[in-house]
PDB file of C-alpha atoms and ligand atoms in Angstrom:
ATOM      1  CA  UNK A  13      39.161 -11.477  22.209  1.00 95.00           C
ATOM      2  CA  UNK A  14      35.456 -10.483  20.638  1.00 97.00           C
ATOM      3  CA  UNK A  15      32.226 -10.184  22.170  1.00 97.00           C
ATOM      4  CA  UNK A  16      28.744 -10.578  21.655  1.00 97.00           C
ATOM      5  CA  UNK A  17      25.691  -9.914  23.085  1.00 98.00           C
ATOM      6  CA  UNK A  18      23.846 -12.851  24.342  1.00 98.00           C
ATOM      7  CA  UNK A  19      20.423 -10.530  24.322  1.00 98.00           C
ATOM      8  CA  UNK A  20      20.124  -6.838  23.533  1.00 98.00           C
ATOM      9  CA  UNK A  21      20.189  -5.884  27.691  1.00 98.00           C
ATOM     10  CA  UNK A  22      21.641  -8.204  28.569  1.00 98.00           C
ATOM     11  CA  UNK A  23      25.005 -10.579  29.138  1.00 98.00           C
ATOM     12  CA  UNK A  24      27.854 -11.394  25.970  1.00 98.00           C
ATOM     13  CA  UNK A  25      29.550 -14.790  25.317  1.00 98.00           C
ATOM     14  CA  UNK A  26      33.625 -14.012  24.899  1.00 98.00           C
ATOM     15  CA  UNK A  27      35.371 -15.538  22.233  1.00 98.00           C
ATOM     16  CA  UNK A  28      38.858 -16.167  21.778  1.00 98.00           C
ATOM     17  CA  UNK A  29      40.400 -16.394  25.643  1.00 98.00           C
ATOM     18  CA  UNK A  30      41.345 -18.564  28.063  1.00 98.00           C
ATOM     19  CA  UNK A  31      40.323 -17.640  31.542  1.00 98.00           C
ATOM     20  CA  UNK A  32      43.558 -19.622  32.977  1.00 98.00           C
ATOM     21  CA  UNK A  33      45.701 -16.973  31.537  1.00 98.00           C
ATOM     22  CA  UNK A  34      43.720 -13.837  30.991  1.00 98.00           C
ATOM     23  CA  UNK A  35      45.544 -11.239  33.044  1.00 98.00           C
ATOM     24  CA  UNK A  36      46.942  -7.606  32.889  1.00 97.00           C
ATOM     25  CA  UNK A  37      45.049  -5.578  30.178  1.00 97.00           C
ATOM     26  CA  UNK A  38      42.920  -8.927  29.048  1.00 98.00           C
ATOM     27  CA  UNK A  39      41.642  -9.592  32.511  1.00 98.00           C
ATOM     28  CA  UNK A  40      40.755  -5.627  32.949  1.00 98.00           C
ATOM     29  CA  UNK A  41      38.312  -5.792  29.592  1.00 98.00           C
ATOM     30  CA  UNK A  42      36.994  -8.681  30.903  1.00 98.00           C
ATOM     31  CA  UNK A  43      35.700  -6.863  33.918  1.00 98.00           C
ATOM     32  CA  UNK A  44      34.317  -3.630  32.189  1.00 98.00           C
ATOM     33  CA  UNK A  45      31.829  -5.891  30.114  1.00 98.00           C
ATOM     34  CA  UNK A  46      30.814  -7.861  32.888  1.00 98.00           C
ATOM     35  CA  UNK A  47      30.153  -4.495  35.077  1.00 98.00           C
ATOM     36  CA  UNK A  48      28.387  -3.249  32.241  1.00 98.00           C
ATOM     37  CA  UNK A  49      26.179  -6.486  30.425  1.00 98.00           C
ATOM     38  CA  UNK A  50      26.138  -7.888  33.356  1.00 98.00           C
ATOM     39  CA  UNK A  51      26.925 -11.620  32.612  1.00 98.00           C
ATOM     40  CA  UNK A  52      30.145 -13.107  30.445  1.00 98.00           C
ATOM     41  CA  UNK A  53      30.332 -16.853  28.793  1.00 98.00           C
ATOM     42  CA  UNK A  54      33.070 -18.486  28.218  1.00 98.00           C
ATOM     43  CA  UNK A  55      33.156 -21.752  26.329  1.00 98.00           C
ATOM     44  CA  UNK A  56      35.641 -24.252  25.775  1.00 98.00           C
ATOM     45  CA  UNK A  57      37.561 -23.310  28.825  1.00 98.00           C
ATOM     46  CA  UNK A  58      40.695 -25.296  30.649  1.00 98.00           C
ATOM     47  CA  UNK A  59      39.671 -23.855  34.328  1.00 98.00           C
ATOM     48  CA  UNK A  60      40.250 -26.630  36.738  1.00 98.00           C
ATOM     49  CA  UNK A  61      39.551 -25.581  40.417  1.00 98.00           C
ATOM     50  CA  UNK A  62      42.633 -24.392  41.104  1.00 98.00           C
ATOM     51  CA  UNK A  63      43.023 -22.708  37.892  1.00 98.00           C
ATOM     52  CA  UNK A  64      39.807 -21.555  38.849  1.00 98.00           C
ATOM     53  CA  UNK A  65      41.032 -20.044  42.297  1.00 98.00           C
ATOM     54  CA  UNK A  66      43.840 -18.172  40.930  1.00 98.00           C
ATOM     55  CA  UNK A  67      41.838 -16.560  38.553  1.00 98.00           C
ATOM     56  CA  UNK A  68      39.604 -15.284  40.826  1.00 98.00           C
ATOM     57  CA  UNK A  69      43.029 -14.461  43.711  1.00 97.00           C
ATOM     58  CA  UNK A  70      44.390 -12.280  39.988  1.00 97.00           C
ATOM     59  CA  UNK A  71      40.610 -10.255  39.756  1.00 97.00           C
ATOM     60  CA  UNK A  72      40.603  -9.673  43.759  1.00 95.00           C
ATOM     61  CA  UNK A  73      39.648 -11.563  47.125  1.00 94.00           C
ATOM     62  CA  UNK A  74      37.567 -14.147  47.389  1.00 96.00           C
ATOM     63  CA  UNK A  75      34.520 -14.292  49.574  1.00 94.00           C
ATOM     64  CA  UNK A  76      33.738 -18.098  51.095  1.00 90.00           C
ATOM     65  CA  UNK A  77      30.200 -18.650  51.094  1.00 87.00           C
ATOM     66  CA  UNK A  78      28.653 -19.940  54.837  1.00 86.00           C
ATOM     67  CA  UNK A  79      26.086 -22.276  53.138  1.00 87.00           C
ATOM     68  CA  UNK A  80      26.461 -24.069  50.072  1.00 86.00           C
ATOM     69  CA  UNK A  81      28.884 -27.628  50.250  1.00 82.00           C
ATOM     70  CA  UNK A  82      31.923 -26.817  50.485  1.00 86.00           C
ATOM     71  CA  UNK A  83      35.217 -29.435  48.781  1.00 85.00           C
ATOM     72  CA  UNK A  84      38.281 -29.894  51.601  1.00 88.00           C
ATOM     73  CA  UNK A  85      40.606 -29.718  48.477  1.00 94.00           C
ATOM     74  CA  UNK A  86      39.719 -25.768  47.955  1.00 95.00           C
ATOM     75  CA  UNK A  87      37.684 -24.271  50.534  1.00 93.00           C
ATOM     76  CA  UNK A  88      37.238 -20.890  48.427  1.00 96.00           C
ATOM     77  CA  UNK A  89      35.045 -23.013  46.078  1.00 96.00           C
ATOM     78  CA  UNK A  90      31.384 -23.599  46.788  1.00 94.00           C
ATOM     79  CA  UNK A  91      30.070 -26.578  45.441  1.00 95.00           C
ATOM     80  CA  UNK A  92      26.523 -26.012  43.496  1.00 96.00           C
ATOM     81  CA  UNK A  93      25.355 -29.734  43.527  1.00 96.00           C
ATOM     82  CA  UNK A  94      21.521 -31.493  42.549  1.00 97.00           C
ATOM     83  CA  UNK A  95      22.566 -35.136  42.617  1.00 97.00           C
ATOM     84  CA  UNK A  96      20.215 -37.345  40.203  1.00 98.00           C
ATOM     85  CA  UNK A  97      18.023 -38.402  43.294  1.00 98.00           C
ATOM     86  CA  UNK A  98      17.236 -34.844  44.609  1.00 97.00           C
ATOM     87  CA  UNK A  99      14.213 -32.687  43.768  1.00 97.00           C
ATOM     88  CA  UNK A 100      15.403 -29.341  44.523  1.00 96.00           C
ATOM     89  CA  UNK A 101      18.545 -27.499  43.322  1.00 96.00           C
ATOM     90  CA  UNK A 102      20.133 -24.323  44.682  1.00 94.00           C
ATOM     91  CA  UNK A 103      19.270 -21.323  43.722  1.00 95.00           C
ATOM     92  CA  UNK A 104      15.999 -22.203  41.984  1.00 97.00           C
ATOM     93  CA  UNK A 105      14.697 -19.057  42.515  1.00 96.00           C
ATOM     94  CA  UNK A 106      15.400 -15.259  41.448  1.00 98.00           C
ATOM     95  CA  UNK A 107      17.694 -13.666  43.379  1.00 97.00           C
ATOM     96  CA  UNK A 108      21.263 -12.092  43.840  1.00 94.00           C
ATOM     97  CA  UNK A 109      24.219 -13.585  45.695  1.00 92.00           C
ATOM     98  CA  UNK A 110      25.133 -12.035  49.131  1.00 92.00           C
ATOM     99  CA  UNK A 111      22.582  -9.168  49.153  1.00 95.00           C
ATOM    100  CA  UNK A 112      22.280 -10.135  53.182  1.00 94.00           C
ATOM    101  CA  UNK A 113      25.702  -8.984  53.859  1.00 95.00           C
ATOM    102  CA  UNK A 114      26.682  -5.205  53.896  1.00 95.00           C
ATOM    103  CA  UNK A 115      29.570  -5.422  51.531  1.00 96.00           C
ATOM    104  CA  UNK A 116      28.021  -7.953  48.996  1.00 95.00           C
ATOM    105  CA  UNK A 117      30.195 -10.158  46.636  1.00 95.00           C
ATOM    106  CA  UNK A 118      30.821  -8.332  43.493  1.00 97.00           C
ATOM    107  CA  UNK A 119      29.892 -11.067  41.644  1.00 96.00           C
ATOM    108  CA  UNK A 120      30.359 -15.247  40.784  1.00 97.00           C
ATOM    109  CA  UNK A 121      32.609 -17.528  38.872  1.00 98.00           C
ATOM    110  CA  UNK A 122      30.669 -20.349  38.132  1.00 98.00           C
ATOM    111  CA  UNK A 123      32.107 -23.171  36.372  1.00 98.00           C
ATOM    112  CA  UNK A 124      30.208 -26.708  34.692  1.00 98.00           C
ATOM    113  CA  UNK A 125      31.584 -29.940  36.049  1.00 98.00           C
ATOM    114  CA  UNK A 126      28.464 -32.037  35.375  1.00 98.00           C
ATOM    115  CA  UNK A 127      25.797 -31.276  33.400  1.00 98.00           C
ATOM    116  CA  UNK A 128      22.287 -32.596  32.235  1.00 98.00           C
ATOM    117  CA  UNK A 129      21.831 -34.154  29.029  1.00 98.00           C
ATOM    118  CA  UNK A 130      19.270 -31.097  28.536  1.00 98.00           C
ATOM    119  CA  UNK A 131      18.014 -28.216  30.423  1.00 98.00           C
ATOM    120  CA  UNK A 132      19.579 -26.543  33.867  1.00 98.00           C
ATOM    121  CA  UNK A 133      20.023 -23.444  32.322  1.00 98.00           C
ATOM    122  CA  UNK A 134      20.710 -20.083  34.244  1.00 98.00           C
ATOM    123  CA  UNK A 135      18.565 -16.848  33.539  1.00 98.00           C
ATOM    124  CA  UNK A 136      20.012 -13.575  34.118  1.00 98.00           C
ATOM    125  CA  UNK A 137      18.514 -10.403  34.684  1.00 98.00           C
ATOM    126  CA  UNK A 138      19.947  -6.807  33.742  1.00 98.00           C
ATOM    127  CA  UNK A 139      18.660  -4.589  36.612  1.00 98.00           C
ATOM    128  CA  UNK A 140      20.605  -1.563  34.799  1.00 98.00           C
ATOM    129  CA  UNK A 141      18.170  -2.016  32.253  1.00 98.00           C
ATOM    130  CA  UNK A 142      14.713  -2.704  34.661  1.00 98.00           C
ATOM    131  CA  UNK A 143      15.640   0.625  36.612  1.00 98.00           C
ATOM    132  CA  UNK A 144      15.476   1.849  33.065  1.00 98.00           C
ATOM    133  CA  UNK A 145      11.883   0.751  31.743  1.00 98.00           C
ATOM    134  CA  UNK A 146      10.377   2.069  35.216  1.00 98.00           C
ATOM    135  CA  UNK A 147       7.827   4.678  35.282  1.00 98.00           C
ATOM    136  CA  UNK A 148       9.488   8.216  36.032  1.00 98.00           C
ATOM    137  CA  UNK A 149       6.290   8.081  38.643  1.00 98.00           C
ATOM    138  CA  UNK A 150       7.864   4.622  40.223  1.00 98.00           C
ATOM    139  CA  UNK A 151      11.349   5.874  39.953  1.00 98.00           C
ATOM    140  CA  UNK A 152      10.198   8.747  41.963  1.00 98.00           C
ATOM    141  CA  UNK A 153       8.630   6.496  44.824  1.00 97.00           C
ATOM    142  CA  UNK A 154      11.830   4.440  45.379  1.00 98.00           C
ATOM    143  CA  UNK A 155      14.515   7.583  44.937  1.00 96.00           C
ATOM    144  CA  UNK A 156      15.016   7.606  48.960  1.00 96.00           C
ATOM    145  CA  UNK A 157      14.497   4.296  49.795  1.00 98.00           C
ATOM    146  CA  UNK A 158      16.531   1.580  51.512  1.00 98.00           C
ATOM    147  CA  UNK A 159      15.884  -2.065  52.207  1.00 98.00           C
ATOM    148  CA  UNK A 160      16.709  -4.546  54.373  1.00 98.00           C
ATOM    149  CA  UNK A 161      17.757  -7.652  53.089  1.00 98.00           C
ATOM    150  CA  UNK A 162      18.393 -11.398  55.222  1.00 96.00           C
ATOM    151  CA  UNK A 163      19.181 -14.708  54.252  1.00 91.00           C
ATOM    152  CA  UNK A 164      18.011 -16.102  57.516  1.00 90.00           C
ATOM    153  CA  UNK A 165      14.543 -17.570  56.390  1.00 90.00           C
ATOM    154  CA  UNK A 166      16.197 -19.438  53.855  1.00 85.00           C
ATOM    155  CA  UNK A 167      19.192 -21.103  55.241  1.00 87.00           C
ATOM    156  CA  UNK A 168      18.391 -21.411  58.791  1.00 90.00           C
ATOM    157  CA  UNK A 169      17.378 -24.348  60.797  1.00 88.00           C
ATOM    158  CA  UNK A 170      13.532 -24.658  59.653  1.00 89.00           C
ATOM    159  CA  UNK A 171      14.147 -22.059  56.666  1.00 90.00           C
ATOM    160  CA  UNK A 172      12.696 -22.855  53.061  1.00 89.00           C
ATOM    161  CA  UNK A 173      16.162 -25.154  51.891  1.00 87.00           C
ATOM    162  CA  UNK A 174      15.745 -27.289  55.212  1.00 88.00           C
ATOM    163  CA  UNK A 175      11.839 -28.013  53.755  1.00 90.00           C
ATOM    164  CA  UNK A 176      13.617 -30.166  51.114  1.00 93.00           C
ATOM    165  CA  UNK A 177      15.922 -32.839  49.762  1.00 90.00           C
ATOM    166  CA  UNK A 178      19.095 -29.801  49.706  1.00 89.00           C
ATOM    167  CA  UNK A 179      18.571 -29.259  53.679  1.00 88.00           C
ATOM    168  CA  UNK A 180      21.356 -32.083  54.786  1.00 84.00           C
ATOM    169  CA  UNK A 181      23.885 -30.899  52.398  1.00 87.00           C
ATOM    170  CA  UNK A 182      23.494 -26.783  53.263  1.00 87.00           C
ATOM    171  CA  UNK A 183      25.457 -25.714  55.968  1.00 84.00           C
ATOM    172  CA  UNK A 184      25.680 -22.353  58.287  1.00 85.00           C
ATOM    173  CA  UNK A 185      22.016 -23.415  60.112  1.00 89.00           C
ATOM    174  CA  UNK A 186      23.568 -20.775  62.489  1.00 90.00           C
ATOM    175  CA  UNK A 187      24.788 -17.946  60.670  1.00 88.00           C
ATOM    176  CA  UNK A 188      22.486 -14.573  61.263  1.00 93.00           C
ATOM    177  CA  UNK A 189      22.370 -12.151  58.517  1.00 91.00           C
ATOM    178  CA  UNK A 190      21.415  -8.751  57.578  1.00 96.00           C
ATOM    179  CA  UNK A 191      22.367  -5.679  55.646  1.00 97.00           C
ATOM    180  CA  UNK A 192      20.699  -2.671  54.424  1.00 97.00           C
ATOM    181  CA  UNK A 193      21.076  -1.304  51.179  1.00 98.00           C
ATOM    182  CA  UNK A 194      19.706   1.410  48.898  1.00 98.00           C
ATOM    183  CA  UNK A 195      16.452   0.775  46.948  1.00 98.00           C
ATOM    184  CA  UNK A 196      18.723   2.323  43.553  1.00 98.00           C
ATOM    185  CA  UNK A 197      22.172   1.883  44.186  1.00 98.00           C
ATOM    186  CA  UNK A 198      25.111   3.574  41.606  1.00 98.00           C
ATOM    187  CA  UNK A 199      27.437   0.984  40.160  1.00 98.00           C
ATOM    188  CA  UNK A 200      30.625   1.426  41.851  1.00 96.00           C
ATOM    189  CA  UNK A 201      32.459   1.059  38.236  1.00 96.00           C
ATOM    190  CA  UNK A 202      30.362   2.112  35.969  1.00 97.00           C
ATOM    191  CA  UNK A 203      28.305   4.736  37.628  1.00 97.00           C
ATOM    192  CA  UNK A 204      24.947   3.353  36.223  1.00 98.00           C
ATOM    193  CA  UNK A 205      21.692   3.563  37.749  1.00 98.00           C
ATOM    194  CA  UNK A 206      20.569  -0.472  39.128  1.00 98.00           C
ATOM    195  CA  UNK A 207      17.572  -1.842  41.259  1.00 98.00           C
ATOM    196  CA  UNK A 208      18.842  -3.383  44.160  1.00 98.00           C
ATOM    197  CA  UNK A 209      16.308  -5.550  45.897  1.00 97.00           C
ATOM    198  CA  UNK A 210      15.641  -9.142  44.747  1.00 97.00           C
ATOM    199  CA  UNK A 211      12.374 -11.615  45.889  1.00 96.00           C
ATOM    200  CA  UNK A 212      14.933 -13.783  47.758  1.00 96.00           C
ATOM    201  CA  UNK A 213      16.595 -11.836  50.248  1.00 96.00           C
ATOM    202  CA  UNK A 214      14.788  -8.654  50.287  1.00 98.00           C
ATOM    203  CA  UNK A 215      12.087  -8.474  53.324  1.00 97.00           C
ATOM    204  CA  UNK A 216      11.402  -5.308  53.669  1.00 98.00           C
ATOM    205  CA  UNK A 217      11.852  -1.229  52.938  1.00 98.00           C
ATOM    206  CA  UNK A 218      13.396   0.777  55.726  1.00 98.00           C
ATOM    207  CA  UNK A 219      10.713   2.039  58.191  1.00 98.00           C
ATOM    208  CA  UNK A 220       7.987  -0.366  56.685  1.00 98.00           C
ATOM    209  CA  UNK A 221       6.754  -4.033  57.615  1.00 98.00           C
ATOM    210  CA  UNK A 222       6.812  -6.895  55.020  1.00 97.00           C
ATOM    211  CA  UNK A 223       2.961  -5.970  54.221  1.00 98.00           C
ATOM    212  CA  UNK A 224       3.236  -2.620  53.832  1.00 98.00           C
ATOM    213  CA  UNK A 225       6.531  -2.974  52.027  1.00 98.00           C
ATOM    214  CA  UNK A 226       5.026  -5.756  49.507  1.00 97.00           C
ATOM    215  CA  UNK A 227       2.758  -4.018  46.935  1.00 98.00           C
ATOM    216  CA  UNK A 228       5.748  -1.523  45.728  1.00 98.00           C
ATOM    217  CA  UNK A 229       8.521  -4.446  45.848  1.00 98.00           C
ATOM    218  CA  UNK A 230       6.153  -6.367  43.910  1.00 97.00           C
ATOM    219  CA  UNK A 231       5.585  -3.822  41.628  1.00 97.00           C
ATOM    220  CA  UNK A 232       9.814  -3.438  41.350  1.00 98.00           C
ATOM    221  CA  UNK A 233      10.105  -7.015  40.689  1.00 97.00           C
ATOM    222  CA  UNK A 234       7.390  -7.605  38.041  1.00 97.00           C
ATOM    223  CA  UNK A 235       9.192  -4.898  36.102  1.00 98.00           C
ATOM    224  CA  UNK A 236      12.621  -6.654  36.843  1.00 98.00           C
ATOM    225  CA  UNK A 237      11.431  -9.954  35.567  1.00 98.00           C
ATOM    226  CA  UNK A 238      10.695  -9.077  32.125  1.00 98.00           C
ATOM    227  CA  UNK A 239      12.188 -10.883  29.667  1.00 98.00           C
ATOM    228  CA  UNK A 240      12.917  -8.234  27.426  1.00 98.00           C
ATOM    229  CA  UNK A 241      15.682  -7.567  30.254  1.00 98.00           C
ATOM    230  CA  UNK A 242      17.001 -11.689  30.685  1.00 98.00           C
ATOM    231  CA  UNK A 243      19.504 -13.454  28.823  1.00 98.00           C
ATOM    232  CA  UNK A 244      19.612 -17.306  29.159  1.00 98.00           C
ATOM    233  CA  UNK A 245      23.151 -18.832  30.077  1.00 98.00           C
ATOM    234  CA  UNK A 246      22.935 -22.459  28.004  1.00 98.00           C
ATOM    235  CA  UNK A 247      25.675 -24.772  30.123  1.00 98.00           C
ATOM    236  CA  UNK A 248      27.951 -26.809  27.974  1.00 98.00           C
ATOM    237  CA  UNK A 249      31.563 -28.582  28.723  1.00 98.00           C
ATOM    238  CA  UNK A 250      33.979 -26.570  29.407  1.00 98.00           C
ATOM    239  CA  UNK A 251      31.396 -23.344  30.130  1.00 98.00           C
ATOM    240  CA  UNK A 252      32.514 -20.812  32.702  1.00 99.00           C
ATOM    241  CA  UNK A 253      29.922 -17.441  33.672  1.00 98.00           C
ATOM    242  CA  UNK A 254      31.184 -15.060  35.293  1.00 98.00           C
ATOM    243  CA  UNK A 255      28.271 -12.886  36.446  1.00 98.00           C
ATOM    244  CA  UNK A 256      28.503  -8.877  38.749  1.00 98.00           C
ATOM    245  CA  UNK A 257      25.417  -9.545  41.563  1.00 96.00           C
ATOM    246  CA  UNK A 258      25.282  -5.638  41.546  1.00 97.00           C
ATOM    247  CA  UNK A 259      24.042  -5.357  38.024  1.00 98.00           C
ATOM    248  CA  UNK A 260      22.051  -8.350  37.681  1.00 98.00           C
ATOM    249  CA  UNK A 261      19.670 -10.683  39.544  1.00 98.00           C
ATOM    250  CA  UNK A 262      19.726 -14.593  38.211  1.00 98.00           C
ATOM    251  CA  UNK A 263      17.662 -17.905  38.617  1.00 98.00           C
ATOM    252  CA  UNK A 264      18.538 -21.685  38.193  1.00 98.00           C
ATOM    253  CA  UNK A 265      16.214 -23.713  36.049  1.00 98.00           C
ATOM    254  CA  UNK A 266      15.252 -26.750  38.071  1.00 98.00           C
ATOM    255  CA  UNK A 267      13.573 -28.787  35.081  1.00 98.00           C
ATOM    256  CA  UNK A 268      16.256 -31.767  34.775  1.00 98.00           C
ATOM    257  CA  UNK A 269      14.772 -34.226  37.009  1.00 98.00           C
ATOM    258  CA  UNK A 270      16.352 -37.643  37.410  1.00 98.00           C
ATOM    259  CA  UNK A 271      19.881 -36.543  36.425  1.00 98.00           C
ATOM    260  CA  UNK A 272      22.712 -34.737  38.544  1.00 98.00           C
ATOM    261  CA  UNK A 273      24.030 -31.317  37.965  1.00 98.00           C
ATOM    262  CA  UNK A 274      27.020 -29.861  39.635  1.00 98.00           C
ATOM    263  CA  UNK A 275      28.892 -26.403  39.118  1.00 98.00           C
ATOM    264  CA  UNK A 276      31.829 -24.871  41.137  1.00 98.00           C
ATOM    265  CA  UNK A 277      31.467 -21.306  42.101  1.00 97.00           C
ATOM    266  CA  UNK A 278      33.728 -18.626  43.622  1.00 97.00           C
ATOM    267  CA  UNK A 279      32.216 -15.565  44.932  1.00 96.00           C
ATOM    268  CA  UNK A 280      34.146 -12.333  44.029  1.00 97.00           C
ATOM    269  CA  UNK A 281      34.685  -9.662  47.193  1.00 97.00           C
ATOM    270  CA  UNK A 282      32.891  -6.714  46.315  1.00 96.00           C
ATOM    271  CA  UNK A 283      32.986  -2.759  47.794  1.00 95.00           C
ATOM    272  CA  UNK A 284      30.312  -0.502  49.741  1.00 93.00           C
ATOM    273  CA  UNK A 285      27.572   0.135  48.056  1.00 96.00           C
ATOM    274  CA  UNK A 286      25.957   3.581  47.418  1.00 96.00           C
ATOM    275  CA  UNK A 287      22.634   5.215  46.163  1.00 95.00           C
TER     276      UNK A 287
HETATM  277  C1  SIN B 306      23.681 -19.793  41.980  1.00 82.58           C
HETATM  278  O1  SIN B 306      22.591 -19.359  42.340  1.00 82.58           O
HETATM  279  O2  SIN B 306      24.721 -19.243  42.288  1.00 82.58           O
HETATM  280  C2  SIN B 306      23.729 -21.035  41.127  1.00 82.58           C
HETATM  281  C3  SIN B 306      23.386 -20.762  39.715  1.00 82.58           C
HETATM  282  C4  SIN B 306      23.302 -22.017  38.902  1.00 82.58           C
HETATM  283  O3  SIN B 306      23.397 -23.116  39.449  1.00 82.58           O
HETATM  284  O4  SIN B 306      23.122 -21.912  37.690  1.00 82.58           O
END
């Protein structure tokens, strides 16, 4: 198996393994260089959906997602689908998977099943590396914070997906969420310093209203959105990404109009987190 990086903070493409049969010692490296780069790529791979589920049943549980389409055949897989005649796609925006629940999902297993002829690319952001760059001044100001963090205004009945063409295909209209996490939170593997609020799911800081909360998150997320911290995942065939949601935030490009795109994705259980 060899590495490399896909940008210098972030993310590495794996060469030389199959997913379908990475286990024991093989399946353990795996997971150190996603905890620490964030984001993994693996081409060429033979990971039908229920190759797909056992892999992620051999790395640990699997957490079903309340929202996104969901296939009768394998209910652990959520189904990340813009058919040809829809404007919007899911997750078109930055953010991090399951920040609204208290334990959030460690991370994602996201596999191509159809793909534009060009574009739909995933970015990925190293927040390892943005808690990093801040300011010692800024680092000070967030040191005791927590947030709060919902996914109600999105996914709810009226919330920003059921504004457009995705709102009949979401589901979970019902579901109430909402967790609160540290500002800096320590990697649970890797003991690493990461920014833990994201512009999707992150309303406000503990104690504070949305206004008074929004001039420092802003400031948090500018700094998070750098490029010098984003790697770019470029879907082909046969790609599977395998991304942690502690150590990095990520964003769907939505600039394939006209033509469908559909990925599978299993959502790894994940631990207590911890400043
Ligand atoms: C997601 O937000 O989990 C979907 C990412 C993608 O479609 O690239």
């Amino acid at each position: 198996m060899k590495m490399k990086p896909l940008a210098p903070e972030c993310g590495v493409e794996v060469e030389g393994v199959q997913l379908a049969e990475a286990r024991g010692e093989t399946l353990e490296s795996i997971k150190q260089a996603i905890w620490e780069h964030g984001v993994a790529v693996f081409r060429d791979q033979e990971l039908g959906p229920e190759a797909q589920i056992d892999f992620a049943r051999a790395w640990g549980g699997i957490d079903i997602n309340a929202y996104f389409p969901l296939d009768d055949r394998w209910p652990e897989i959520a189904v990340v689908r813009k058919r040809a005649d829809q404007q919007t796609n899911i997750g078109g925006a930055w953010h991090t998977d399951h920040s609204y629940d208290q334990v959030p999902a460690m991370g994602s297993i996201l596999a191509a099943r159809v793909l534009p002829p060009t574009g739909g690319d995933t970015l990925f952001s190293h927040m390892g590396a943005a808690y990093d760059a801040l300011s010692d001044d800024l680092k000070a100001r967030i040191e005791d914070l927590s947030a709060f963090h919902t996914a109600d205004h999105v996914y709810q009945e009226g919330g920003i997906y059921a504004q457009t063409d995705q709102g009949a295909d979401l589901r979970g209209h019902e579901v109430r969420t909402g967790a609160t996490h540290p500002v800096v939170i320590r990697h649970p593997r890797t003991g690493r310093r990461l920014l833990y609020v994201n512009p999707s799911f992150t309303i406000h800081f503990t104690g504070q209203t949305g206004a008074q909360s929004l001039p420092l998150m802003q400031e948090l997320w500018a700094e998070a959105m750098k490029p010098a911290h984003q790697c770019r995942v470029v879907w082909q065939p046969g790609t599977v990404t395998i991304w942690d949601n502690r150590t990095t935030w990520h964003n769907a490009l939505n600039d394939y109009q006209g033509h469908a795109r559909e990925l599978h994705r299993i959502t790894l259980t994940g631990e207590p987190l911890a400043a």
